[in-house]
Coordinates of N, CA, C and O in Angstrom, one line a residue:
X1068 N -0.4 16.7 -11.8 CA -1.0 16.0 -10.7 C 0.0 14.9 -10.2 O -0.1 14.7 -9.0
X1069 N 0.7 14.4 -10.8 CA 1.5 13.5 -10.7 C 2.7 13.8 -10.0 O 2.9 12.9 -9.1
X1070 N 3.5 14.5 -10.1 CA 3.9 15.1 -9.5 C 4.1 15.7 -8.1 O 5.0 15.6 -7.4
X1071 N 2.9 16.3 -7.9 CA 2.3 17.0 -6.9 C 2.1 15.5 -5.8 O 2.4 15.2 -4.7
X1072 N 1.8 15.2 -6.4 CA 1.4 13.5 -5.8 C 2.8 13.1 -4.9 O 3.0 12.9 -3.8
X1073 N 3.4 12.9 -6.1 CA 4.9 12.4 -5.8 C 5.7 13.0 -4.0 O 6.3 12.6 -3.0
X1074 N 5.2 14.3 -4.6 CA 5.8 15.1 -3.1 C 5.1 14.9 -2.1 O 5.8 15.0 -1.2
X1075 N 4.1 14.7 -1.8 CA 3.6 14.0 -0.6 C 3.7 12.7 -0.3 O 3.9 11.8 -1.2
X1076 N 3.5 12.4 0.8 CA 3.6 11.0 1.7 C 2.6 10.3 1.4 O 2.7 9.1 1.6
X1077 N 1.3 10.7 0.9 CA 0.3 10.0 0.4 C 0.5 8.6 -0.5 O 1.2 8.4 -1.5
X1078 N -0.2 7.9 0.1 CA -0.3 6.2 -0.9 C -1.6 6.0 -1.4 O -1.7 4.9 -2.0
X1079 N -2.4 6.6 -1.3 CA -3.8 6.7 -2.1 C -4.1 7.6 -2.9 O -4.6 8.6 -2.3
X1080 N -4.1 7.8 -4.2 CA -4.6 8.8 -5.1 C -5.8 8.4 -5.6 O -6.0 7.2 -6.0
X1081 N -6.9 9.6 -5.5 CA -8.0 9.5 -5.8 C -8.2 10.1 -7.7 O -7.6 11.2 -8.0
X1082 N -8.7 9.6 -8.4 CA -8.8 10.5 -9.5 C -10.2 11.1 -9.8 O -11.1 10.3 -9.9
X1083 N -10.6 12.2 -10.0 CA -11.9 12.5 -10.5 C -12.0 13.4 -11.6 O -11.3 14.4 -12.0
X1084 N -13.0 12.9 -12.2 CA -13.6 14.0 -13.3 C -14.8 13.5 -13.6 O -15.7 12.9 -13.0
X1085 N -14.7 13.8 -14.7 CA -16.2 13.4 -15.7 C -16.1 11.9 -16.4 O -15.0 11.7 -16.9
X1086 N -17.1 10.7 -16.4 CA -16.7 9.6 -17.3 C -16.2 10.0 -18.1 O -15.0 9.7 -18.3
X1087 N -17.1 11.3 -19.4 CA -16.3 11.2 -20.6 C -15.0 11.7 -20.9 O -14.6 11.9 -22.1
X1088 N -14.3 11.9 -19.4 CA -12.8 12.5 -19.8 C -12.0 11.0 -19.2 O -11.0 10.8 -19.8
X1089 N -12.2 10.3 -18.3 CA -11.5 9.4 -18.2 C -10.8 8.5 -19.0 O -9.6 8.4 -18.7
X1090 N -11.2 7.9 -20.1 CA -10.9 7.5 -21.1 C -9.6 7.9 -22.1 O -8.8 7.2 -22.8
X1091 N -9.6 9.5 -21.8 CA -8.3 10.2 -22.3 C -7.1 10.5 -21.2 O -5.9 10.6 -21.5
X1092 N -7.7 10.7 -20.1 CA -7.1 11.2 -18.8 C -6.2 9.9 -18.2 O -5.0 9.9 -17.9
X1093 N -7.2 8.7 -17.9 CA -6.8 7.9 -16.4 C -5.6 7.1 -16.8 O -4.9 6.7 -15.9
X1094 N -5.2 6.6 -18.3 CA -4.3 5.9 -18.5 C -2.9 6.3 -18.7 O -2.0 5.5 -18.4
X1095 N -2.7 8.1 -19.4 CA -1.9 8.4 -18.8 C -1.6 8.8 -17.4 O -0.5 8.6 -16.9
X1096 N -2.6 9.2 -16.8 CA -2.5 9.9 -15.4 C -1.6 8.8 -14.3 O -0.8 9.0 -13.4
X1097 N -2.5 7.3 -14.8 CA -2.2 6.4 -13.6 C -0.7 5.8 -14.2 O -0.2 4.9 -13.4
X1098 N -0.1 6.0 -15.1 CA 1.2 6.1 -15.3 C 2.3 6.6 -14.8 O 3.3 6.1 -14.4
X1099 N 1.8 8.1 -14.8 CA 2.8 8.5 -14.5 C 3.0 8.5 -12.8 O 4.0 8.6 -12.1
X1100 N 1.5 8.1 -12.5 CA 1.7 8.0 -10.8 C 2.5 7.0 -10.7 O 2.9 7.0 -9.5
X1101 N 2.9 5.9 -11.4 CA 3.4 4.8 -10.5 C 4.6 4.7 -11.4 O 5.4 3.8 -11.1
X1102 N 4.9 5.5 -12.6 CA 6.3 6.2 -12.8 C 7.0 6.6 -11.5 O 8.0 6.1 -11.0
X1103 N 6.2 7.7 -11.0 CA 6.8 8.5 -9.6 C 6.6 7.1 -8.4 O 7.6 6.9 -7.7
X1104 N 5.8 6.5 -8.2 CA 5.6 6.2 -7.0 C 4.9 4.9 -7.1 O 3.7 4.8 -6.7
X1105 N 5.7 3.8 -7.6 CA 5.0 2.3 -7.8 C 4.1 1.8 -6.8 O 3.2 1.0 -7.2
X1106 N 4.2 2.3 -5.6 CA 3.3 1.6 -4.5 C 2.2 2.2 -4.1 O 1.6 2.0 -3.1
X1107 N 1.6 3.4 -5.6 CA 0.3 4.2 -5.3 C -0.7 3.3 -5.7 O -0.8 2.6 -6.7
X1108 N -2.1 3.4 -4.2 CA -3.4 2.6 -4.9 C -4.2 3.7 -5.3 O -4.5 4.8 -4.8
X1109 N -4.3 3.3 -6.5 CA -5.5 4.3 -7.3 C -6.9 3.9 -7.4 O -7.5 2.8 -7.7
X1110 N -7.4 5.0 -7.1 CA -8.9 5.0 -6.8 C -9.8 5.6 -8.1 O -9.4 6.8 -8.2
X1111 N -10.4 5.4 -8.7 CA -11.2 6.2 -9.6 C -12.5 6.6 -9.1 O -13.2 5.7 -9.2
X1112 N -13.0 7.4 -8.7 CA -14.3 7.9 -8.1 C -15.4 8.1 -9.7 O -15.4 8.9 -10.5
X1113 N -16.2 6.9 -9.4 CA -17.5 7.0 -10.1 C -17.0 5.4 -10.9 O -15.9 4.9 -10.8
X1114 N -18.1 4.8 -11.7 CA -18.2 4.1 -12.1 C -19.0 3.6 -13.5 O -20.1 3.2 -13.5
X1115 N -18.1 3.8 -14.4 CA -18.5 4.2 -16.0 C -18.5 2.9 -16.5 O -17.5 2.5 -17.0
X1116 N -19.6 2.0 -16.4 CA -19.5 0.4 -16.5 C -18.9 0.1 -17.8 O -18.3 -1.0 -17.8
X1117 N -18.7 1.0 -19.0 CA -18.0 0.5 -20.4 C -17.1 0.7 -20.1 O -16.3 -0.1 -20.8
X1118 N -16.4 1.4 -19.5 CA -14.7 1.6 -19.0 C -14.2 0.9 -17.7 O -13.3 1.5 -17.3
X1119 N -14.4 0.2 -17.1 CA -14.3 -0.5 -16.0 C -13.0 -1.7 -16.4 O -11.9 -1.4 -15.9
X1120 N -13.1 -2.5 -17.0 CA -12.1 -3.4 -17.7 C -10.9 -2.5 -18.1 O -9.8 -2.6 -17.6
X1121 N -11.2 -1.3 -19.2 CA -9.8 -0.9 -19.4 C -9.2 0.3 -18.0 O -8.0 0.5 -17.6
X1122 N -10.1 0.7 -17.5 CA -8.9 1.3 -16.4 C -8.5 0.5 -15.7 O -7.4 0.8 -15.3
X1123 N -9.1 -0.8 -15.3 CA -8.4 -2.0 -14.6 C -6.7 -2.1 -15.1 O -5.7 -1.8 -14.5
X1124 N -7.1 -2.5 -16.8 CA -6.3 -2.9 -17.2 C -4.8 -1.8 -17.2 O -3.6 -2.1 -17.3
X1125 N -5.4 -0.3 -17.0 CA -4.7 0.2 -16.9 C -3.9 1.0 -16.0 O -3.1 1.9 -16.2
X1126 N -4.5 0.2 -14.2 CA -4.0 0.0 -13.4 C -4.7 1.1 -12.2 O -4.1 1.8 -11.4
X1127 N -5.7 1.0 -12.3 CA -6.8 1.6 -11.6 C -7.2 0.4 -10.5 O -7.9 -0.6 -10.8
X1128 N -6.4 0.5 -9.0 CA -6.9 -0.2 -8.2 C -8.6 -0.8 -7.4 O -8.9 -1.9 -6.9
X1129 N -9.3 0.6 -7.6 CA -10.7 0.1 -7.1 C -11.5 1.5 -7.8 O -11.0 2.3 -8.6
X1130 N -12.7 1.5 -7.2 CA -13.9 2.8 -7.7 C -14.5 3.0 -6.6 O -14.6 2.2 -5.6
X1131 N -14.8 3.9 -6.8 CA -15.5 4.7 -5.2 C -17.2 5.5 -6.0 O -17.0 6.6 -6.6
X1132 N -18.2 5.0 -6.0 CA -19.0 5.5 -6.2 C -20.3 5.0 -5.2 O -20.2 4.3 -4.1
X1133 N -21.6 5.5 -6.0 CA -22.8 6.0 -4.7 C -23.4 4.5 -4.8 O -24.4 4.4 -4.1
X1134 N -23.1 3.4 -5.4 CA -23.9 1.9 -5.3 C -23.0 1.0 -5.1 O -23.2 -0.2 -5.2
X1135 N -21.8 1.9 -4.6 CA -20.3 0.8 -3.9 C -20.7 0.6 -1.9 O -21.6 1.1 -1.2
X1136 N -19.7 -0.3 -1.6 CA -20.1 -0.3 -0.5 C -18.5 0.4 0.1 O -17.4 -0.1 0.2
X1137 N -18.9 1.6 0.5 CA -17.8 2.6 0.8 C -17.0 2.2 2.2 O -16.0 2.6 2.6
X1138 N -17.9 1.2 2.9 CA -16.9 0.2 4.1 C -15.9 -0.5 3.5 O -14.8 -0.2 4.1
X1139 N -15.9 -1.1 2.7 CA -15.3 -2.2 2.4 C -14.0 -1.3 1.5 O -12.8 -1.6 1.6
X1140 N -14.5 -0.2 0.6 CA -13.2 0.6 -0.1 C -12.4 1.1 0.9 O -11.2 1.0 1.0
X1141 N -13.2 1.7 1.7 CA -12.3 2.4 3.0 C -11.2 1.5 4.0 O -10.1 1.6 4.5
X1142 N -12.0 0.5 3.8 CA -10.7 -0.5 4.9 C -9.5 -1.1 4.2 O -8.4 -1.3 4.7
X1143 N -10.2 -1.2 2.6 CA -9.0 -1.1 1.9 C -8.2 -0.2 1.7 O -7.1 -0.6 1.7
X1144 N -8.3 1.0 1.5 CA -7.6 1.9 2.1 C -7.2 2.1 2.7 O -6.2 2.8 2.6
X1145 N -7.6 1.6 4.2 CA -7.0 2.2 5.3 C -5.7 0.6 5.2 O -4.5 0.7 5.6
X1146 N -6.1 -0.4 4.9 CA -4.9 -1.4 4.5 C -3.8 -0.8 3.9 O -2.7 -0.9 4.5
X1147 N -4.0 -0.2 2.8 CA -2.7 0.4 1.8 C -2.3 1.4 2.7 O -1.1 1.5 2.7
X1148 N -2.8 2.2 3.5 CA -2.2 3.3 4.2 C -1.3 2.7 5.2 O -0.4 3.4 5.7
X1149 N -1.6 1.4 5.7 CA -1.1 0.8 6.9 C -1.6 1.3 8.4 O -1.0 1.5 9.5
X1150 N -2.8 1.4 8.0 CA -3.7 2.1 9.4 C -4.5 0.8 9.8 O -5.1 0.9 10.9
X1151 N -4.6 -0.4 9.0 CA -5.7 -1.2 9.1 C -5.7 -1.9 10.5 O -4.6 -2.3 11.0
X1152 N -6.9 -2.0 11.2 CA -6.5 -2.3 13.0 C -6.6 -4.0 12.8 O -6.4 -4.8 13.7

């Protein structure tokens, strides 16, 4: 994924899965994205309140889930993309 990432122009990576795979998944995953590409904002879709602190810590920019306010993620996004009006 990382990789794949790398080759496009994209500056936003979203990650999804299951809570109970994040845990094993997001800290290498969000590694190696900013191995390839330091200036990726990473997004985690969903919001697993016991894991919150360490994907922070492990460099998970924001969360995108259904009791977020998806205005306010979006504009941040569209900030990091450099679209913001």
């Amino acid at each position: 994924a990382a990789n794949a990432f790398a080759e496009t122009a994209a500056r936003i990576a979203v990650i999804y899965s299951i809570d109970d795979k994040y845990p094993t998944v997001v800290p290498d995953l969000v590694k190696e994205l900013r191995a390839k590409r330091p200036d990726v904002f990473v997004i985690l879709a969903g919001f697993p309140q016991d894991q919150i602190e360490a994907h922070k810590r492990s460099g998970v920019n924001d969360f995108i889930h259904i009791r977020c306010d998806a205005v306010a993620v979006l504009k941040k996004c569209h900030k990091e993309a450099g679209v913001e009006r």
